[in-house]
Structures are given as C-alpha cells and as structure tokens.
Coordinates of C-alpha atoms in Angstrom, one line a residue:
M10 CA -44.5 30.5 -123.1
M11 CA -46.8 27.9 -124.7
L12 CA -48.1 25.1 -122.6
D13 CA -46.3 22.4 -124.7
E14 CA -43.0 24.3 -124.0
I15 CA -43.7 24.3 -120.3
Q16 CA -44.5 20.6 -120.3
A17 CA -41.3 19.9 -122.2
L18 CA -39.3 21.8 -119.6
D19 CA -41.0 20.0 -116.8
A20 CA -40.4 16.6 -118.4
R21 CA -36.7 17.3 -118.9
A22 CA -36.5 18.5 -115.3
S23 CA -38.1 15.2 -114.1
V24 CA -35.5 13.2 -115.9
F25 CA -32.7 15.0 -114.0
M26 CA -34.6 14.6 -110.8
K27 CA -35.0 10.9 -111.1
R28 CA -31.4 10.5 -112.1
G29 CA -30.3 12.6 -109.1
M30 CA -32.5 10.6 -106.7
A31 CA -30.9 7.4 -108.0
L32 CA -27.4 8.8 -107.4
V33 CA -28.3 9.9 -103.9
A34 CA -29.4 6.4 -103.1
E35 CA -25.8 5.2 -103.9
R36 CA -24.6 7.3 -101.0
T37 CA -21.0 7.8 -102.2
P38 CA -19.2 11.2 -102.3
T39 CA -19.0 11.0 -106.1
S40 CA -22.6 10.0 -106.6
L41 CA -23.8 12.7 -104.3
R42 CA -21.9 15.4 -106.1
E43 CA -23.2 14.1 -109.4
A44 CA -26.7 14.2 -107.9
L45 CA -26.2 17.8 -107.0
T46 CA -25.5 18.6 -110.6
C47 CA -28.7 16.8 -111.7
F48 CA -30.8 18.7 -109.1
D49 CA -29.2 22.0 -110.2
Q50 CA -30.1 21.2 -113.8
A51 CA -33.7 20.4 -112.8
I52 CA -33.9 23.6 -110.7
A53 CA -32.6 25.7 -113.7
L54 CA -35.1 24.2 -116.0
R55 CA -38.1 24.7 -113.8
G56 CA -36.9 28.2 -113.0
Q57 CA -37.6 29.0 -116.6
M58 CA -41.3 28.3 -116.2
P59 CA -43.8 31.2 -115.8
L60 CA -44.1 30.7 -112.1
D61 CA -45.8 34.0 -111.5
T62 CA -48.8 33.0 -113.7
M63 CA -48.6 29.3 -113.0
P64 CA -47.6 29.0 -109.3
A65 CA -48.5 25.3 -109.1
Y66 CA -45.1 24.6 -110.8
N67 CA -43.4 25.8 -107.6
Y68 CA -44.3 22.4 -106.2
G69 CA -41.8 20.7 -108.5
L70 CA -39.3 23.5 -108.1
A71 CA -39.4 23.1 -104.4
A72 CA -38.8 19.4 -104.8
G73 CA -35.5 20.2 -106.6
W74 CA -34.3 22.3 -103.7
L75 CA -35.4 19.7 -101.1
N76 CA -33.5 17.0 -103.0
R77 CA -30.5 19.3 -103.2
A78 CA -30.7 19.7 -99.5
E79 CA -30.8 16.0 -98.9
A80 CA -27.7 15.4 -101.1
L81 CA -25.8 18.1 -99.3
T82 CA -26.8 16.7 -95.9
A83 CA -25.6 13.3 -97.0
L84 CA -22.2 14.7 -98.0
D85 CA -21.8 15.7 -94.4
D86 CA -18.9 18.2 -94.6
P87 CA -19.1 21.6 -92.9
E88 CA -19.8 23.7 -96.0
S89 CA -22.4 21.2 -97.3
R90 CA -24.2 21.3 -94.0
H91 CA -24.7 25.0 -94.1
L92 CA -25.6 24.9 -97.8
A93 CA -28.3 22.3 -96.9
V94 CA -29.9 24.8 -94.5
D95 CA -30.0 27.4 -97.3
A96 CA -31.6 24.9 -99.7
Y97 CA -34.3 24.1 -97.2
D98 CA -34.9 27.8 -96.7
T99 CA -35.4 28.3 -100.5
A100 CA -37.7 25.2 -100.7
L101 CA -39.9 26.6 -97.9
T102 CA -40.1 30.0 -99.5
L103 CA -41.5 28.3 -102.6
I104 CA -43.8 26.0 -100.7
A105 CA -45.2 29.1 -98.9
L106 CA -46.6 30.2 -102.3
L107 CA -48.8 27.1 -102.5
P108 CA -52.1 26.3 -100.7
L109 CA -51.6 24.5 -97.4
S110 CA -55.1 23.3 -97.7
D111 CA -53.7 20.8 -100.3
A112 CA -52.6 17.7 -98.3
R113 CA -49.7 17.1 -100.6
V114 CA -48.4 20.6 -100.1
R115 CA -48.9 20.4 -96.3
R116 CA -47.0 17.1 -96.2
R117 CA -44.1 18.5 -98.2
S118 CA -44.0 21.6 -95.9
I119 CA -44.0 19.3 -92.8
I120 CA -41.1 17.3 -94.2
A121 CA -39.2 20.5 -95.2
H122 CA -39.6 22.1 -91.7
Q123 CA -38.6 18.8 -90.0
N124 CA -35.5 18.2 -92.2
R125 CA -34.5 21.8 -91.9
G126 CA -34.7 21.5 -88.1
L127 CA -32.4 18.4 -88.2
A128 CA -30.0 20.3 -90.5
L129 CA -29.9 23.2 -88.1
L130 CA -29.2 20.9 -85.2
V131 CA -26.2 19.5 -87.1
V132 CA -24.7 23.0 -87.6
G133 CA -25.1 23.9 -83.9
R134 CA -28.3 26.0 -83.9
P135 CA -30.5 24.1 -81.5
D136 CA -32.9 26.9 -80.8
D137 CA -33.6 27.5 -84.5
A138 CA -33.9 23.8 -85.0
I139 CA -36.5 23.6 -82.2
A140 CA -38.5 26.5 -83.8
S141 CA -38.5 24.7 -87.2
L142 CA -39.5 21.4 -85.7
Q143 CA -42.3 23.1 -83.7
M144 CA -43.6 24.5 -86.9
A145 CA -43.6 21.0 -88.4
T146 CA -45.6 19.7 -85.4
R147 CA -48.2 22.4 -85.8
L148 CA -48.7 21.6 -89.4
A149 CA -48.8 17.8 -88.7
D150 CA -51.4 18.2 -86.0
D151 CA -53.8 20.2 -88.1
T152 CA -57.1 18.3 -87.9
S153 CA -58.7 20.3 -90.7
I154 CA -56.7 18.3 -93.3
D155 CA -58.0 14.9 -94.4
W156 CA -54.7 13.1 -93.8
P157 CA -54.0 9.7 -95.3
V158 CA -53.2 7.1 -92.6
E159 CA -49.5 7.0 -93.4
V160 CA -49.1 10.5 -92.2
T161 CA -49.4 9.3 -88.6
G162 CA -45.9 7.9 -88.9
L163 CA -44.6 11.3 -90.1
R164 CA -46.4 13.0 -87.3
A165 CA -44.7 10.7 -84.8
A166 CA -41.3 11.2 -86.4
V167 CA -41.7 15.0 -86.2
W168 CA -42.6 14.9 -82.5
S169 CA -39.7 12.5 -81.8
N170 CA -37.3 14.7 -83.6
L171 CA -38.5 17.7 -81.6
G172 CA -37.9 15.8 -78.4
K173 CA -34.3 15.0 -79.6
A174 CA -33.7 18.6 -80.4
L175 CA -34.9 19.7 -77.0
L176 CA -32.6 17.3 -75.3
E177 CA -29.7 18.8 -77.2
S178 CA -30.6 22.3 -76.1
Q179 CA -29.6 24.2 -72.9
R180 CA -33.1 25.3 -72.1
P181 CA -34.0 24.9 -68.4
D182 CA -37.2 23.1 -69.2
A183 CA -35.8 21.0 -72.1
A184 CA -36.1 17.6 -70.4
E185 CA -39.8 18.0 -69.5
A186 CA -40.6 19.5 -72.9
A187 CA -38.8 16.6 -74.6
R188 CA -40.8 14.1 -72.4
L189 CA -44.1 15.6 -73.5
A190 CA -43.0 15.7 -77.1
A191 CA -42.0 12.0 -77.0
R192 CA -45.4 11.1 -75.5
R193 CA -47.1 12.9 -78.4
A194 CA -45.0 10.8 -80.8
V195 CA -46.0 7.6 -79.1
D196 CA -49.7 8.6 -79.0
A197 CA -49.6 9.4 -82.8
V198 CA -49.1 5.8 -83.8
D199 CA -51.8 3.2 -83.1
A200 CA -50.4 0.1 -81.4
S201 CA -52.1 -2.3 -83.8
R202 CA -50.7 -0.4 -86.8
A203 CA -47.2 -0.4 -85.3
A204 CA -47.5 -4.2 -84.9
T205 CA -48.3 -4.8 -88.6
D206 CA -46.7 -1.9 -90.5
V207 CA -42.9 -1.8 -90.2
D208 CA -42.8 1.9 -91.3
A209 CA -45.1 2.8 -88.4
A210 CA -43.2 0.7 -85.9
M211 CA -40.0 2.7 -86.3
P212 CA -41.4 6.1 -85.1
A213 CA -43.3 4.3 -82.4
L214 CA -40.1 2.8 -81.1
I215 CA -38.0 5.9 -81.5
G216 CA -40.7 7.9 -79.6
R217 CA -40.3 5.6 -76.6
H218 CA -36.6 5.8 -76.9
V219 CA -36.7 9.6 -76.7
W220 CA -39.2 9.4 -73.9
C221 CA -36.8 7.3 -71.8
Q222 CA -33.9 9.6 -72.5
A223 CA -36.0 12.6 -71.4
I224 CA -37.0 10.8 -68.1
A225 CA -33.4 9.9 -67.5
R226 CA -32.3 13.5 -67.9
L227 CA -35.1 14.7 -65.6
M228 CA -34.1 12.3 -62.9
T229 CA -30.4 13.2 -63.3
E230 CA -31.3 16.9 -62.9
R231 CA -33.3 16.3 -59.7
P232 CA -31.3 13.6 -57.8
A233 CA -32.7 14.7 -54.4
A234 CA -36.4 14.7 -55.5
G235 CA -38.6 12.5 -53.4
D236 CA -40.4 9.3 -54.2
A237 CA -43.7 11.0 -54.8
W238 CA -42.2 12.9 -57.8
R239 CA -40.0 10.1 -59.0
R240 CA -42.4 7.1 -58.8
P241 CA -44.7 8.2 -61.7
L242 CA -41.7 8.8 -63.9
V243 CA -40.3 5.4 -63.1
H244 CA -43.6 3.8 -64.1
E245 CA -43.7 5.8 -67.4
A246 CA -40.1 4.7 -68.2
T247 CA -40.6 1.0 -67.5
D248 CA -43.9 1.0 -69.5
A249 CA -42.1 2.8 -72.4
V250 CA -39.2 0.3 -72.2
D251 CA -41.5 -2.8 -72.0
E252 CA -43.8 -1.7 -74.8
G253 CA -40.9 -0.6 -77.1
L254 CA -39.0 -3.9 -76.6
A255 CA -42.1 -6.0 -77.0
L256 CA -42.5 -4.3 -80.4
A257 CA -38.9 -4.8 -81.4
R258 CA -38.9 -8.5 -80.3
A259 CA -42.1 -9.1 -82.4
W260 CA -40.5 -7.7 -85.5
E261 CA -37.2 -9.6 -84.8
Q262 CA -39.3 -12.8 -84.9
Q263 CA -40.4 -11.8 -88.4
G264 CA -36.9 -11.3 -89.5
V265 CA -36.8 -7.5 -89.3
D266 CA -33.6 -6.3 -87.7
R267 CA -33.7 -2.5 -88.4
F268 CA -34.8 -1.7 -84.9
R269 CA -31.7 -3.3 -83.2
P270 CA -29.7 -0.1 -82.4
V271 CA -32.6 1.6 -80.7
A272 CA -33.9 -1.6 -79.1
T273 CA -30.5 -2.5 -77.7
D274 CA -30.2 1.0 -76.1
L275 CA -33.6 0.4 -74.6
V276 CA -32.5 -2.9 -73.1
R277 CA -29.5 -1.2 -71.4
F278 CA -31.7 1.6 -70.1
G279 CA -34.3 -1.0 -68.8
I280 CA -31.5 -2.9 -67.1
R281 CA -30.5 0.2 -65.2
I282 CA -33.9 1.5 -64.3
Y283 CA -35.2 -1.9 -63.1
R284 CA -32.1 -2.5 -61.2
Q285 CA -32.2 0.8 -59.4
Y286 CA -35.9 1.4 -58.9
Q287 CA -37.8 -1.8 -59.4
P288 CA -35.3 -4.6 -58.5
Q289 CA -38.2 -7.0 -57.7
F290 CA -38.9 -7.1 -61.5
F291 CA -35.3 -7.1 -62.6
D292 CA -35.0 -10.8 -63.2
E293 CA -38.2 -10.9 -65.1
F294 CA -37.1 -8.1 -67.4
V295 CA -33.8 -9.8 -68.1
A296 CA -35.3 -13.2 -68.7
E297 CA -37.9 -11.8 -71.2
N298 CA -35.4 -9.8 -73.2
F299 CA -32.6 -12.4 -73.4
D300 CA -34.9 -15.3 -74.3
P301 CA -34.1 -16.3 -77.9
T302 CA -37.6 -17.7 -78.4
E303 CA -39.0 -14.2 -77.7
S304 CA -36.9 -12.4 -80.3
S305 CA -34.0 -13.8 -82.4
P306 CA -30.7 -15.5 -81.7
A307 CA -28.9 -13.2 -84.1
W308 CA -29.8 -10.1 -82.2
L309 CA -29.0 -11.7 -78.8
G310 CA -25.7 -12.8 -80.2
S311 CA -24.7 -9.4 -81.3
V312 CA -21.7 -7.7 -79.5
D313 CA -23.9 -5.0 -78.0
M314 CA -26.5 -7.4 -76.6
R315 CA -23.8 -9.7 -75.2
A316 CA -22.3 -6.6 -73.4
A317 CA -25.8 -5.8 -72.1
A318 CA -26.2 -9.4 -70.9
L319 CA -22.9 -9.1 -69.0
E320 CA -24.0 -5.8 -67.4
S321 CA -27.3 -7.4 -66.3
L322 CA -25.4 -10.3 -64.8
W323 CA -23.0 -8.0 -62.9
L324 CA -25.9 -5.9 -61.6
S325 CA -27.9 -9.0 -60.6
F326 CA -25.2 -9.9 -58.1
Q327 CA -25.7 -6.6 -56.3
I328 CA -29.5 -6.8 -55.8
P329 CA -29.7 -9.4 -53.0
R330 CA -27.2 -7.5 -50.8
E331 CA -29.3 -4.3 -51.1
R332 CA -32.7 -5.7 -50.5

C-alpha cells in the first residue's frame, strides 16, 4: 500500500472519529448508537493499514476502540457494559505494541487501564478492576517519563479511583488500602495548582472525599479501638474535610459549582465527625461552612445543603448535654 493511500485511509477515519466524538457529547441513546457506527467505520478503515510494517498507526486504531468503549459505557445497559470491557481490552492490546517511553502512549495506556477498571467495577468484577487500576497507578507514577504538568491531575484521578474500587471490594484490608490510595491522590496535586486550575481542583477534592470514606469505614470496622488508634485518623479526617471544603468554597466564590455534590457530602461527613470526636470545634466548622460570604448563597440554598444545616442544628442541641 502506497503512503498516499495510507494517509487517505487515516484522513477518512479521522472524519468518522470526529463525528463520533461529537455524537457522544450529545449523550442521547440515539446519538450514542450513531457514534458507535462512526467508530466502527474508523476502526474498519484503520484496520486496512499495514500495521505490521507501520505499527505507529496502532495509536489511532486504539483511539477508535477507546472511543467505542466510552460510547458503550455511556449507553449504560447490561450488554453495552460488557462490550465496553471488551473494547478496552482490544485497545490495550494495540497500545501494548507501541513504545511506552513515548509520553503520549503512556498517557493513553494510563487512561485505558483506568477506564477499563471503572468499567469492570460496573459489571461487578471489583478484583479485576483493582488490578487494572493498580496498573494505571504504576504507569502514572513512572518518574522516568518527562510528564507535562497536566498529568498530575490524571495521576490523582487514578489513585482516587483505585481507592473507590477498594472500598467496593470485600478485601479485609480494603479500607486501609483505600486510605493510602486517597492520600497518594491528594499528594499528587499541588495545593497552589488546585487553587488556580479548576481541572486540578476536582481530583484534589475527590481524593479527600475518598480519604474520608476510607477513614469512616476503618472506624466502623473497629468500633472498640482505643483513642490512641482513633485519634490520628480523626485528625486526618478533619484535615481532609477542612482542606477540601476550603477549596470548594473558594471555587464557589468564583462562580464554579461543579464541586457541589462532593463538597456537600464532605459537609455532612464533617458535621458528624466534629460532632462525635471534636465537639469543641463543631460550632466553628458549621459557622465557616454555612457562611454565604465564604462560598455562595446558591450552594447554601440548595436542598442538600439545607438538609445538612438542619442536621447540624439538631446535633448542636445534643452537644451541651454530653460535655
């Protein structure tokens, strides 16, 4: 096959890929199925290329399978979920033919392993999901690659997702492993970057959310543990809550509301842990997080935050009687 023929195939495949990605963005059942047709066309075209002699074109072919997997995941029906896992497997087989020393290839491999792990979690295979996510963390933590700065957000997301998968497993050490994974996620994002880059702020916040979930599970599993064991975990949890909510409030003041679901959950967690373990700081926590000048009236006026405010009020009445 001549070079101009190969380039023509690649160009036609790119048209189908772009059309498919636009259809996926519409997020309707009809558009997603049309997107699958586009990706299948792109895959068929790139499959005609001389991949044995020009393996670099596997990069584009793998992209077709990854986009197919994304569309299948978005369809969210039982058959599509399993087909998505198969698509990720095919994409990773193709990516394995490319040099991982190339940062672009390494990044695509990380994303594929991560998303495969999330897809496996959905179909009820938590152990396989954990293995896939662990592979993603190993790839993301490779210091031999000269990573661009935006990869720190991806690294944090991978560690957070590993923590989530661990919490859904039945492993006896799952909670502690999830706690450590969440700490790695938080450490991956520089605080100053999270304060100025909204895309970095999300994994920083989610990492703290998973961290708190892991600590809550640890403490539930060991209700009779003494203060010496519990106290450091309480400090970790309150620090994670305070830092996460400070970040969310700062972005709310700038008109960014995408963090509300996670931040609201952190507020409810903070209310409970301060009430139970550090009641002397309970009023301060509530005042800080329900002050409209510190975040936004719109968030505080939401149904979930009003419910959290009522919960904090009810719990506040119990504190004086137990001191």
